[in-house]
Coordinates of C-alpha atoms in Angstrom, one line a residue:
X6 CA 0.0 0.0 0.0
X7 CA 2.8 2.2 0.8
X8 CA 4.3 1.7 -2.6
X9 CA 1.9 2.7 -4.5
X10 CA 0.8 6.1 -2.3
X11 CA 4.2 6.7 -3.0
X12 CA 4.3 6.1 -6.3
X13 CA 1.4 8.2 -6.7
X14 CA 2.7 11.5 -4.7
X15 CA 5.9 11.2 -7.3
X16 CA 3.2 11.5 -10.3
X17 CA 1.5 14.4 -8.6
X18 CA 4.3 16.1 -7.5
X19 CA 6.0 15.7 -11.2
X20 CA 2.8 17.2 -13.0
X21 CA 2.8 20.2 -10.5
X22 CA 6.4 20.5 -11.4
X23 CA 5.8 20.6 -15.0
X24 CA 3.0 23.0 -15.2
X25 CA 4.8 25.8 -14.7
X26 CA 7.1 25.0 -18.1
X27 CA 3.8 24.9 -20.4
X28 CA 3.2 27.3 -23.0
X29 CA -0.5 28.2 -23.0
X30 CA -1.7 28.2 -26.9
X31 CA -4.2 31.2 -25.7
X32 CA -3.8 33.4 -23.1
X33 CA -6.5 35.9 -22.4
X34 CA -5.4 39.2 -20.7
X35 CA -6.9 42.1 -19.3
X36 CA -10.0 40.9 -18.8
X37 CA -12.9 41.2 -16.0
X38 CA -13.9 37.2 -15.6
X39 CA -16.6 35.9 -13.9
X40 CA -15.6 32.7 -13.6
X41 CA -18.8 30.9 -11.9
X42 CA -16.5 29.2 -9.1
X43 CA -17.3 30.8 -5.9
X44 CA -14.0 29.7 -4.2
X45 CA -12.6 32.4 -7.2
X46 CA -15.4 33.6 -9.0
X47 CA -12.9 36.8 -10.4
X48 CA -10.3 36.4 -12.7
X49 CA -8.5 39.3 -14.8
X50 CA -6.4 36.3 -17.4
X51 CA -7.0 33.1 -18.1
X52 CA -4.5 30.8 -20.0
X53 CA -5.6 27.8 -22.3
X54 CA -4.1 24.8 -24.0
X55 CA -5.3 22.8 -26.1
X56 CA -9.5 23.0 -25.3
X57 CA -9.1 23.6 -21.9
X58 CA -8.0 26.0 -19.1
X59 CA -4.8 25.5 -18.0
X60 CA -5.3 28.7 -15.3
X61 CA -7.3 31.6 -13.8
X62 CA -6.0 34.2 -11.9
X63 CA -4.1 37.5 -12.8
X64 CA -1.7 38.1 -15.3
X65 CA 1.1 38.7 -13.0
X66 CA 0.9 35.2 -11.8
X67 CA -0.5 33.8 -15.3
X68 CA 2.5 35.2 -17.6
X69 CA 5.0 32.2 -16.5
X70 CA 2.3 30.2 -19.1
X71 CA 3.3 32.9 -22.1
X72 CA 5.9 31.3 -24.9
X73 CA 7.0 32.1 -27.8
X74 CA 4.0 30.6 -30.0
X75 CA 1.1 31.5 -27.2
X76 CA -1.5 34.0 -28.6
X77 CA -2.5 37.0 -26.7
X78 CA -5.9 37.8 -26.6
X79 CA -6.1 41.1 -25.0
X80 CA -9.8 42.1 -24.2
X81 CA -9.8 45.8 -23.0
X82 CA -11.1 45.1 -20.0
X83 CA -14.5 43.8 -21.7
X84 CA -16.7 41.1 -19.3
X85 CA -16.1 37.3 -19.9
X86 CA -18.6 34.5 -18.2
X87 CA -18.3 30.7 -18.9
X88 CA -20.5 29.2 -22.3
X89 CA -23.7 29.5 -21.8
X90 CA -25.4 26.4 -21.4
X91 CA -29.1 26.6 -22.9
X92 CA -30.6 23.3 -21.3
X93 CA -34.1 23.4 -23.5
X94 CA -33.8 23.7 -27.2
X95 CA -35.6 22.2 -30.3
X96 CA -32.6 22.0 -32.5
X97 CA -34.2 21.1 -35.4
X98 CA -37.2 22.6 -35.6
X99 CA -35.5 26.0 -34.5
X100 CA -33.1 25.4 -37.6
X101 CA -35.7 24.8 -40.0
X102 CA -37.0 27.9 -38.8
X103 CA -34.5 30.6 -39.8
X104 CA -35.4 28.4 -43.1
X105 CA -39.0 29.0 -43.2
X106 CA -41.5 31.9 -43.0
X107 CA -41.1 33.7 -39.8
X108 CA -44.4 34.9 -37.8
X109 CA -42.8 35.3 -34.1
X110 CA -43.2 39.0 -34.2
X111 CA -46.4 39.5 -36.6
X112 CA -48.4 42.3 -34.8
X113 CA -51.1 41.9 -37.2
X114 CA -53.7 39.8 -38.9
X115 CA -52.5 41.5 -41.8
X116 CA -49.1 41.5 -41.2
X117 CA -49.4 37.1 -40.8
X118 CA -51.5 36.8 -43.7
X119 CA -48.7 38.8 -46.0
X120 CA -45.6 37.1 -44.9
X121 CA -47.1 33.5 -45.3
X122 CA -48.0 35.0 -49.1
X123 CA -44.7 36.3 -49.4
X124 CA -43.3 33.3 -48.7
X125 CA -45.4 31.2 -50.7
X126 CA -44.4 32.5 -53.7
X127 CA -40.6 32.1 -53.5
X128 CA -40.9 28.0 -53.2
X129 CA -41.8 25.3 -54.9
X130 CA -45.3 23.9 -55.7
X131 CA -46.2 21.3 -53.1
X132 CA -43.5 22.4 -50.6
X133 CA -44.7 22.7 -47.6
X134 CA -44.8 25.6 -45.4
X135 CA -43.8 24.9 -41.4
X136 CA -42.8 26.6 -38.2
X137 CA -43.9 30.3 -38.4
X138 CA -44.1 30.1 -34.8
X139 CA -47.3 32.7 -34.6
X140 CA -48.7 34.5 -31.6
X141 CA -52.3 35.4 -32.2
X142 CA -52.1 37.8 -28.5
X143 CA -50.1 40.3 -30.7
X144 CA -53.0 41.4 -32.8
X145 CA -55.5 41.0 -30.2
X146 CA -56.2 37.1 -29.4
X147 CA -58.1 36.2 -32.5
X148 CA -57.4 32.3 -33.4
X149 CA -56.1 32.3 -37.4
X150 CA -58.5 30.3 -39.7
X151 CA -57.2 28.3 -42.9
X152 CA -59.3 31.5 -45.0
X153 CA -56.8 33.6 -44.0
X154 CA -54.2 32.1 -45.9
X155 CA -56.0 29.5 -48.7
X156 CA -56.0 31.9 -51.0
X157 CA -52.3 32.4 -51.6
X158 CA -50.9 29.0 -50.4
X159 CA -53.3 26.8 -52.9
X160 CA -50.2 25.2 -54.3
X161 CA -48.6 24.5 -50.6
X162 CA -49.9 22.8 -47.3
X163 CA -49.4 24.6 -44.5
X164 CA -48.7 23.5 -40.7
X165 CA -47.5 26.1 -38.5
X166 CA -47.3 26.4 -34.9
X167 CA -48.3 28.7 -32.4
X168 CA -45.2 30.0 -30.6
X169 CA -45.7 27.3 -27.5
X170 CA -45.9 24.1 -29.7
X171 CA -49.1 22.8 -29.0
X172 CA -51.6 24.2 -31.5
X173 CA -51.1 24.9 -35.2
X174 CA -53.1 26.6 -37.8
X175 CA -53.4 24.3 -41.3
X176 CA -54.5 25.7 -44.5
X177 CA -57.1 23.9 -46.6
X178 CA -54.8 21.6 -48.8
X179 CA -52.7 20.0 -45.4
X180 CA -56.3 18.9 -44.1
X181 CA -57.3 17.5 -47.5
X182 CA -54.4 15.6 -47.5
X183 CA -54.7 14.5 -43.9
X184 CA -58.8 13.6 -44.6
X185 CA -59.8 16.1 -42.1
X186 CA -63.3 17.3 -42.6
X187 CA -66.8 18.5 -41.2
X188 CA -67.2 14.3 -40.0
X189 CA -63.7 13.8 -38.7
X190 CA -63.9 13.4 -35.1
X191 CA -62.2 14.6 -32.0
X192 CA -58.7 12.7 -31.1
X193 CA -58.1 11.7 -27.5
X194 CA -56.4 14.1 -26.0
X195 CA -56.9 16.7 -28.8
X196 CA -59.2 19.2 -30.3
X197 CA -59.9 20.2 -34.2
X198 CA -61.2 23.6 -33.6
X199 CA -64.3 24.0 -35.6
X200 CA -66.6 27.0 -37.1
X201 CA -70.2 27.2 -36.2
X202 CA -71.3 25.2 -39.1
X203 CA -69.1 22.2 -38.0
X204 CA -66.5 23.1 -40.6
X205 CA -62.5 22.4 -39.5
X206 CA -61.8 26.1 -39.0
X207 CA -57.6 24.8 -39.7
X208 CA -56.8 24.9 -35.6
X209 CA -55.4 21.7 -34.3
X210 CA -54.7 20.9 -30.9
X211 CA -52.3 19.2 -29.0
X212 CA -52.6 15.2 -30.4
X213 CA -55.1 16.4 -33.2
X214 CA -52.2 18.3 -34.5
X215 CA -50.5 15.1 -35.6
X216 CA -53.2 14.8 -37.9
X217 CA -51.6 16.9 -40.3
X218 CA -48.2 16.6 -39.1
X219 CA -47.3 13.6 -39.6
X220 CA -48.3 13.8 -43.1
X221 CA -45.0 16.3 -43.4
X222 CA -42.3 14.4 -45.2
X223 CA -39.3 13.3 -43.2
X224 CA -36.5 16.3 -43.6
X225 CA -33.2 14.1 -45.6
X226 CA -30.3 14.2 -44.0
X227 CA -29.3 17.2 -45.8
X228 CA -32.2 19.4 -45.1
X229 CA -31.2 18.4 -41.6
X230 CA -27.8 19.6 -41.8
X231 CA -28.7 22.8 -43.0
X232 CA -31.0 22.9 -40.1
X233 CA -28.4 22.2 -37.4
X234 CA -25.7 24.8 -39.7
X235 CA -28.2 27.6 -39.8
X236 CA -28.8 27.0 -35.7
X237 CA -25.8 26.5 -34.7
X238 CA -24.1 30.2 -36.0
X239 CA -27.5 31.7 -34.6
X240 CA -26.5 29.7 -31.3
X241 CA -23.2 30.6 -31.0
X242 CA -23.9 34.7 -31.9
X243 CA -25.7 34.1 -28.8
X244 CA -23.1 33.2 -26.9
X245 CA -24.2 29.7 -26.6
X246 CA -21.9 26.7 -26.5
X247 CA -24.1 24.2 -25.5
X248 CA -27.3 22.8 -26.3
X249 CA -29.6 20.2 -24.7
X250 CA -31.8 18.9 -27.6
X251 CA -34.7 17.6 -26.7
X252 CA -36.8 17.7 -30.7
X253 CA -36.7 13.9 -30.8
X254 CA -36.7 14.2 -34.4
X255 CA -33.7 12.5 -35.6
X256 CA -30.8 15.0 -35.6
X257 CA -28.4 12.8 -33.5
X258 CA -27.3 10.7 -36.3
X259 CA -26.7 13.5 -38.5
X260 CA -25.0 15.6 -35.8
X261 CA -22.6 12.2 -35.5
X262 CA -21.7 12.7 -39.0
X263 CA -21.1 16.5 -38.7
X264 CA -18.8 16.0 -36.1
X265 CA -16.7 13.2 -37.4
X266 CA -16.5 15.8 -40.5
X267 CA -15.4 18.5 -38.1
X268 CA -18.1 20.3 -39.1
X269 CA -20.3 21.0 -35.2
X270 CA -19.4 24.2 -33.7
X271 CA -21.8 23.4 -30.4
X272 CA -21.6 20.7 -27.6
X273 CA -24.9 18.8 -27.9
X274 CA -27.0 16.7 -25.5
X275 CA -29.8 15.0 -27.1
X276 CA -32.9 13.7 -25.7
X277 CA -35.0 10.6 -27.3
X278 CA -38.5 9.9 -27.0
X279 CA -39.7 8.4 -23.2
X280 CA -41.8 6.0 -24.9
X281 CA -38.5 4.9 -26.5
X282 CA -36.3 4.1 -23.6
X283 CA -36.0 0.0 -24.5
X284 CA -34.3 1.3 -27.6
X285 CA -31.6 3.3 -26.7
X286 CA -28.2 3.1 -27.0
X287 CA -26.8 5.8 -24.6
X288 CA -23.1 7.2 -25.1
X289 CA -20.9 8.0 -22.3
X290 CA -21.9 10.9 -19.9
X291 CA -18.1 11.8 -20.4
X292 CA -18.6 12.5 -23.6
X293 CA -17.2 16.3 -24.5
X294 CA -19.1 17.1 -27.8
X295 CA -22.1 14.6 -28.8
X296 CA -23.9 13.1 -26.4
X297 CA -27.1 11.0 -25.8
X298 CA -29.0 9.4 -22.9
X299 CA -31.5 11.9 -21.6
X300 CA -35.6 10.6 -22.2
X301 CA -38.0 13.3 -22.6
X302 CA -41.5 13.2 -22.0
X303 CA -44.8 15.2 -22.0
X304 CA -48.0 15.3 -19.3
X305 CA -49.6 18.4 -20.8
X306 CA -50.2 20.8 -23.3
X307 CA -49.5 24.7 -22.3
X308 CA -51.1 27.7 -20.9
X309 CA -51.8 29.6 -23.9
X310 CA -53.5 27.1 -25.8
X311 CA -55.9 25.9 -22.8
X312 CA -54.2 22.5 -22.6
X313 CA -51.9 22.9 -19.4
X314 CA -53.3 20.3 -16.8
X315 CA -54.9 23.0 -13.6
X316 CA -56.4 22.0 -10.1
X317 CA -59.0 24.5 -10.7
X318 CA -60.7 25.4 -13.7
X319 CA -59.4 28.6 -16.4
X320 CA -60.6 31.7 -15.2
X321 CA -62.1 32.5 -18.6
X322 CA -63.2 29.2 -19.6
X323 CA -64.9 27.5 -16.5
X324 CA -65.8 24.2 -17.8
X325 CA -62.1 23.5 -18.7
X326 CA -59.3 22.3 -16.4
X327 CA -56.9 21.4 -19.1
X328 CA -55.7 17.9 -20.3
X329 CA -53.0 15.1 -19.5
X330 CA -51.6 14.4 -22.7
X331 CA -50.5 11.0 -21.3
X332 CA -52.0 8.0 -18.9
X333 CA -50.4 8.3 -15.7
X334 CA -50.0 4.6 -15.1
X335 CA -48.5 4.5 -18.5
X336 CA -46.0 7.3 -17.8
X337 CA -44.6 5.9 -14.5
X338 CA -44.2 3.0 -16.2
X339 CA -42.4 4.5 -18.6
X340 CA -40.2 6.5 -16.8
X341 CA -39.4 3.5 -14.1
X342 CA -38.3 1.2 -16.5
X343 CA -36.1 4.2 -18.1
X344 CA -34.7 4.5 -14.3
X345 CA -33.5 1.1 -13.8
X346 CA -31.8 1.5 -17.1
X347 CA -30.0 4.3 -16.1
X348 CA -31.1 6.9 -18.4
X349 CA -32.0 10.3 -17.2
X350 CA -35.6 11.3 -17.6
X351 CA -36.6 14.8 -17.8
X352 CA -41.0 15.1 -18.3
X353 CA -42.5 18.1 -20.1
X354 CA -45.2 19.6 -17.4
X355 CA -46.9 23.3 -17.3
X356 CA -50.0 23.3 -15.2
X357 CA -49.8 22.7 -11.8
X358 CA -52.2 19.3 -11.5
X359 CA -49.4 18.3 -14.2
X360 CA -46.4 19.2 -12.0
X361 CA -47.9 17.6 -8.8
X362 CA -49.2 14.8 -10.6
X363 CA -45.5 14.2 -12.4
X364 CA -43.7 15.0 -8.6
X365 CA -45.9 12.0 -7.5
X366 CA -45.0 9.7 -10.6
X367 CA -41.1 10.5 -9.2
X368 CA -41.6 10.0 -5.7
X369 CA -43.0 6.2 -6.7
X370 CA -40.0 6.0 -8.8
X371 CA -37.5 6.8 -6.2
X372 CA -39.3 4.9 -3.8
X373 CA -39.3 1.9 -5.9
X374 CA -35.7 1.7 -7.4
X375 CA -33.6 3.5 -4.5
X376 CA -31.4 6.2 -3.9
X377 CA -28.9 6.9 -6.6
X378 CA -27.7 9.9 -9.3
X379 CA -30.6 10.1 -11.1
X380 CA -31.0 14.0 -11.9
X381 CA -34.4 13.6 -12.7
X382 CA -35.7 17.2 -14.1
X383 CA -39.2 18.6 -14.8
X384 CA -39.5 20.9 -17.7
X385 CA -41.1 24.0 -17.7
X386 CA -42.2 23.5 -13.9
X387 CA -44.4 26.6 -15.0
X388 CA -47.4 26.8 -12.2
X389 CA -46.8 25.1 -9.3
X390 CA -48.4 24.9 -6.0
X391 CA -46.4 26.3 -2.7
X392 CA -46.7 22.8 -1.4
X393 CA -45.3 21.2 -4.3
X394 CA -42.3 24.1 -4.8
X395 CA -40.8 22.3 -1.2
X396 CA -40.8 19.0 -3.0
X397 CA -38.1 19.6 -5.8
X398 CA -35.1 19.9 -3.6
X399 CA -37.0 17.0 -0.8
X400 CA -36.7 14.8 -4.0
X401 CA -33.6 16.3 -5.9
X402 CA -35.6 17.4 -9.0
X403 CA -34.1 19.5 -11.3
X404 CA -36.3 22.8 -12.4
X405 CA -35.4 23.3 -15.9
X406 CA -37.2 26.8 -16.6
X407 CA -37.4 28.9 -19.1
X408 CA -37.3 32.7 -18.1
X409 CA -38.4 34.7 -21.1
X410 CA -41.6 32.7 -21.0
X411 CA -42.5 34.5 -17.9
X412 CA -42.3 38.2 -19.5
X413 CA -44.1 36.7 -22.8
X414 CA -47.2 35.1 -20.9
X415 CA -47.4 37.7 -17.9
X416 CA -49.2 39.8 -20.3
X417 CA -52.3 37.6 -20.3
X418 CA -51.8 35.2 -17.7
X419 CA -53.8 36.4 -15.4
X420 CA -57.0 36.7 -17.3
X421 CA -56.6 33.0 -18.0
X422 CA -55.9 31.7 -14.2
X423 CA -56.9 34.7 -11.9
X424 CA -54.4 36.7 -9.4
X425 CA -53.9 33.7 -6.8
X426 CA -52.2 31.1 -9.1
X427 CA -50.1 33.7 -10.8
X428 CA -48.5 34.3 -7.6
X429 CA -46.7 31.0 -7.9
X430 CA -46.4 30.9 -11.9
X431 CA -42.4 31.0 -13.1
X432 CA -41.7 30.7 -9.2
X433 CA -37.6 31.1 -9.5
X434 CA -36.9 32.8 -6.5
X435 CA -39.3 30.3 -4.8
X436 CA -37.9 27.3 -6.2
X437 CA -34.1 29.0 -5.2
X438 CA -35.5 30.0 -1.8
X439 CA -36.4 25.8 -1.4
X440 CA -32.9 24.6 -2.4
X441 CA -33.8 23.9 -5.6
X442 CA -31.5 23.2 -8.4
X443 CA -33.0 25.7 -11.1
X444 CA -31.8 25.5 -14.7
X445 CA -32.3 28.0 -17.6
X446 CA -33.2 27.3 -21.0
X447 CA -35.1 28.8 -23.8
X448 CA -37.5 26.4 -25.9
X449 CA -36.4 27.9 -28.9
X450 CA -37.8 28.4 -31.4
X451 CA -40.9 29.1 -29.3
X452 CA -38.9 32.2 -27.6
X453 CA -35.1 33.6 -28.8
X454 CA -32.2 31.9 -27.9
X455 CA -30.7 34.6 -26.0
X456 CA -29.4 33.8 -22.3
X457 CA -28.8 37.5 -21.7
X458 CA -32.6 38.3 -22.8
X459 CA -33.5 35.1 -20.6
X460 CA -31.4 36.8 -17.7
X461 CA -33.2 40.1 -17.8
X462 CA -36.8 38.4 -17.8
X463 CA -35.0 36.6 -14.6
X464 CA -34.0 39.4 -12.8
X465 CA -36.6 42.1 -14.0
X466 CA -39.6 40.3 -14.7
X467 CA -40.6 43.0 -16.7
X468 CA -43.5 42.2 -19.2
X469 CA -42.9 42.2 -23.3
X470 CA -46.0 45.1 -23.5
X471 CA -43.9 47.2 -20.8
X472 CA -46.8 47.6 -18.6
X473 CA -45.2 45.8 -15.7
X474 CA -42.0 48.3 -15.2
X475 CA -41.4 46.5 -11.5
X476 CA -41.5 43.2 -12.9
X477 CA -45.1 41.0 -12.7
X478 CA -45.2 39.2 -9.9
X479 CA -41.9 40.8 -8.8
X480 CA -41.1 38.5 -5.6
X481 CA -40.3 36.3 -7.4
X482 CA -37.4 38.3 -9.2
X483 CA -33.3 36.7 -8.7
X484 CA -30.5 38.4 -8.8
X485 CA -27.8 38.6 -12.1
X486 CA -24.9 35.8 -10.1
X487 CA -28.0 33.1 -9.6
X488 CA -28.8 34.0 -13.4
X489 CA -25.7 33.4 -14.4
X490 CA -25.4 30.3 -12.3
X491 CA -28.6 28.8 -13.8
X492 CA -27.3 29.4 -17.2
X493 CA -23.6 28.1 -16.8
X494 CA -22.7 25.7 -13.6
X495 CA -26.0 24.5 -13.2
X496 CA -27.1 23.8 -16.9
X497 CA -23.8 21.6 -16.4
X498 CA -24.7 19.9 -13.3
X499 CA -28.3 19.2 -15.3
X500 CA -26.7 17.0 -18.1
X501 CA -23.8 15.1 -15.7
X502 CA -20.6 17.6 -17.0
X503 CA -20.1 19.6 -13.7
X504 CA -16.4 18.1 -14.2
X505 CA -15.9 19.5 -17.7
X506 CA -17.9 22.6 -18.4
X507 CA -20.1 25.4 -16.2
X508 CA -17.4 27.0 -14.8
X509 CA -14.0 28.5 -15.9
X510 CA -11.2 27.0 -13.8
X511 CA -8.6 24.3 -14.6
X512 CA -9.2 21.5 -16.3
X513 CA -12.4 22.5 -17.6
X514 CA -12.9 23.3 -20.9
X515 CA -12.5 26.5 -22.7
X516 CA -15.8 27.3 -23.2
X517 CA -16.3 31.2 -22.7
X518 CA -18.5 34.3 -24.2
X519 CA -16.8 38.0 -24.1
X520 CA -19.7 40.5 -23.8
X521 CA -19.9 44.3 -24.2
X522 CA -20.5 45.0 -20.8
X523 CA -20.0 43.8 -16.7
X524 CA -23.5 42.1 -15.7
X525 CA -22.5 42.0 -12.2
X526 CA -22.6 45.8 -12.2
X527 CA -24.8 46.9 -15.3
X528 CA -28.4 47.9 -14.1
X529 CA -30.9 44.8 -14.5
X530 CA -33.2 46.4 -17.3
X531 CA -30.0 46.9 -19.5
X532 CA -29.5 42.8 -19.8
X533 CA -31.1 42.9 -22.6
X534 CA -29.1 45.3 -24.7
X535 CA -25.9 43.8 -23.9
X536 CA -24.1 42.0 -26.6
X537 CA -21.9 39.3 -27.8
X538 CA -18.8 40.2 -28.8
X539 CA -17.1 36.9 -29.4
X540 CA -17.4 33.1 -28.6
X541 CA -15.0 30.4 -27.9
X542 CA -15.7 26.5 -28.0
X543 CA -12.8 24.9 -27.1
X544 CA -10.6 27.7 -26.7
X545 CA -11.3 28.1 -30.4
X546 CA -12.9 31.2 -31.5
X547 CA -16.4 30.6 -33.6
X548 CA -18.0 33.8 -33.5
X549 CA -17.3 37.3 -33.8
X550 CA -19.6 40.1 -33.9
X551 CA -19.1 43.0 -36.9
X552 CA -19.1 45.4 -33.9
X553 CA -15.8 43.9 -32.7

């Protein structure tokens, strides 16, 4: 035994010995860091080799790492944080979006009707026409209908979603070809909106939607590599260097490809199907760039589209409580067997019967298989009840969130489930209050994949329609450093790479956004404004603004 200690204090004390003769390939001066590790969570220089950091700390003391081929990056003082880790994204679908027609921002019935036109008329015959990502709120809450549009996509089918994902509008040839008429009847678990007369109005529902959609053909391997290309430079301007994917549409296999090619800039972590969990082949959690192993499920709908699962009924619709997308007996099932396999589970759920209802499903799960590393995450934990925010950190649930939601929906919110339940609704101080591991994300494309526009909806709270200057529900407002935390250390923590990446200290890898200005000192409502100057993956750069 004796041997080999010593043995292995000779090793140590060599590689200690050694460090201080490397050459750093990068070494980043005059810089204000916020490293994310609170033993030293200030730098001014950081030195790199090879993708990771080799050391934090002040010049003085990093300039024994400078040789005669190490690069100096000097910064002029500008602010640098770890990568930001974005913990909810649909790659795909946000990918084929910068493709497609783009209806995020219409303000106007007119406005949607004349880009889908526009758009029409610059593709082919029978192409289809997808995403759009609409908000009907922004012109005043009236639901599209397929008249809007027939007229100038006679050529095309349509299916695009509303911007939450669970309700699209389809255009008179995508219901012909999916046989939906005046006699086609409900779905379990979905709705085909329909007119007075009984006639399809072109609104589809939660499972109704897959009417139509899965009469879309299958994007080729190619469409979905220009998918991931376009996403991933829109990503990385962001300042985002990873990615959790949970689209379940297929883009694993081609991401695989794109990296043996050396051609994917961002770290991935891709989610399959819950149903699916006998099938999959998980890769190592140490895996740096490509990585699978995370299951992702659904219990409801969402809150804008009347399908998130409530205790009590809509305020505006009193015969309506919502709807579970899933059986529960099923689910647990589901996500038991995915347990004893190993896999991490994470469980779409918005409403706050959902929530308690999945917290439940859990608790049985944990009960059942034992204590272990699990990380077992809700996503969205959007309205919870105060009884149920104590049970995340009782049963080490993750809270993957998504902030900007909160300044989106806060403009109508309240009409939909009264002044109580709001009160609780994006709950992030609450949920950090109850030692809750909180996580940040964006859902893109449903909202922008901006961390720094998801950290001042965080910290401000301020609504989209500037009518809520001291943030809606403002107790439940965080300040910039747990921001910050949710976006970097803890997105890491989320996916099992707390060793590797979250933080910038050594060992880790060089994964690190320069911005404009210092968030730990700039006043909260000027988050939004701040930009990104550059992004390294790797201690590689990948992105550099024009402004820089």
């Amino acid at each position: 035994m004796n041997k080999y200690f010593f043995s292995f204090l000779i090793v140590i004390i060599f590689i200690f010995c050694k460090t201080d003769n490397i050459d750093a390939d990068l070494l980043v001066t005059n810089a204000t860091i916020w490293t994310g590790n609170p033993e030293s969570p200030k730098a001014e220089a950081m030195a790199i080799k090879g993708d990771s950091v080799l050391a934090v700390g002040s010049f003085k003391d990093l300039e024994k790492f400078k040789g005669d081929s190490t690069e100096i990056l000097d910064v002029h003082g500008k602010f640098i944080t770890p990568g930001f880790i974005d913990a909810h994204v649909h790659l795909l679908m946000g990918g084929n979006s910068l493709l497609n027609v783009q209806l995020r921002d219409t303000k106007t019935k007119q406005e949607f009707i004349d880009r889908i036109a526009s758009f029409a008329k610059k593709i082919k015959p029978d192409q289809w026409v997808v995403e759009g990502n609409w908000d009907h709120t922004l012109w005043g809450g009236e639901l599209p209908k397929k008249e809007w549009i027939d007229e100038y996509t006679k050529d095309n089918p349509v299916a695009i979603y509303r911007m939450d994902g669970h309700m699209i509008l389809a255009n008179s040839a995508a219901l012909k070809i999916a046989g939906i008429d005046k006699n086609t009847p409900d779905v379990e678990n979905g709705e085909i909106v329909k007119d007075s007369e009984g006639n399809p109005t072109g609104i589809l529902k939660s499972k109704a939607m897959y009417l139509v959609l899965n009469k879309i053909p299958v994007l080729s391997n190619s469409e979905k590599e220009d998918a991931i290309n376009a996403a991933q430079d829109y990503l990385l301007s962001q300042g985002v260097t990873t990615i959790h994917d949970v689209d379940s549409l297929g883009g694993f296999e081609v991401a695989q490809e794109m990296y043996t090619n050396k051609k994917l800039k961002v770290r991935m972590y891709t989610a399959d199907p819950l149903y699916k969990w006998a099938s999959v082949s998980k890769t190592d959690r140490s895996e740096k760039w490509l990585k699978n192993g995370l299951l992702k499920g659904f219990v409801d709908g969402s809150l804008g589209s009347h399908t998130a699962a409530f205790n009590d009924p809509y305020s505006d619709k009193l015969d309506d409580r919502g709807l579970f997308i899933v059986n529960e007996d099923s689910l647990f099932s589901q996500i038991l067997n995915a347990d004893n396999e190993d896999l991490q589970v994470t469980v779409h759920a918005i409403g706050d019967r959902a929530n308690n209802g999945l917290l439940n499903i859990y608790e049985r799960v944990i009960e059942k298989n034992g204590t272990k590393d699990r990380r077992l995450r809700i996503e969205h934990a959007q309205h919870l009840t105060t009884e149920d925010i104590k049970r995340f950190s009782k049963l080490n649930i993750i809270a993957s969130v998504q902030p900007y939601h909160a300044i989106d929906d806060g403009r109508w919110a309240e009409e939909l489930i009264g002044p109580e339940r709001i009160k609780t609704t994006y709950a992030f101080k609450s949920l950090l209050d109850a030692n809750t591991t909180l996580v940040f994300g964006s859902d893109w494309p449903v909202a922008p994949a901006s961390p720094l526009y998801g950290m001042y909806a965080a910290v401000t709270r301020q609504t989209l329609d500037n009518k809520n200057p001291e943030g809606w529900v403002p107790e439940q407002k965080i300040n910039i450093e747990q921001a910050l935390t949710a976006y970097t250390k803890n997105g890491a923590y989320s996916s099992f790479d707390e060793n590797i990446k979250g933080t910038l200290e050594p060992g880790k890898l060089a994964d690190f956004v320069i911005l404009n200005e210092n968030l730990t000192t700039i006043k909260p409502e000027k988050l939004k404004d701040v930009k990104v100057l550059q992004t390294y993956v790797g201690g590689k750069q990948v992105f550099k603004s024009k402004i820089y």
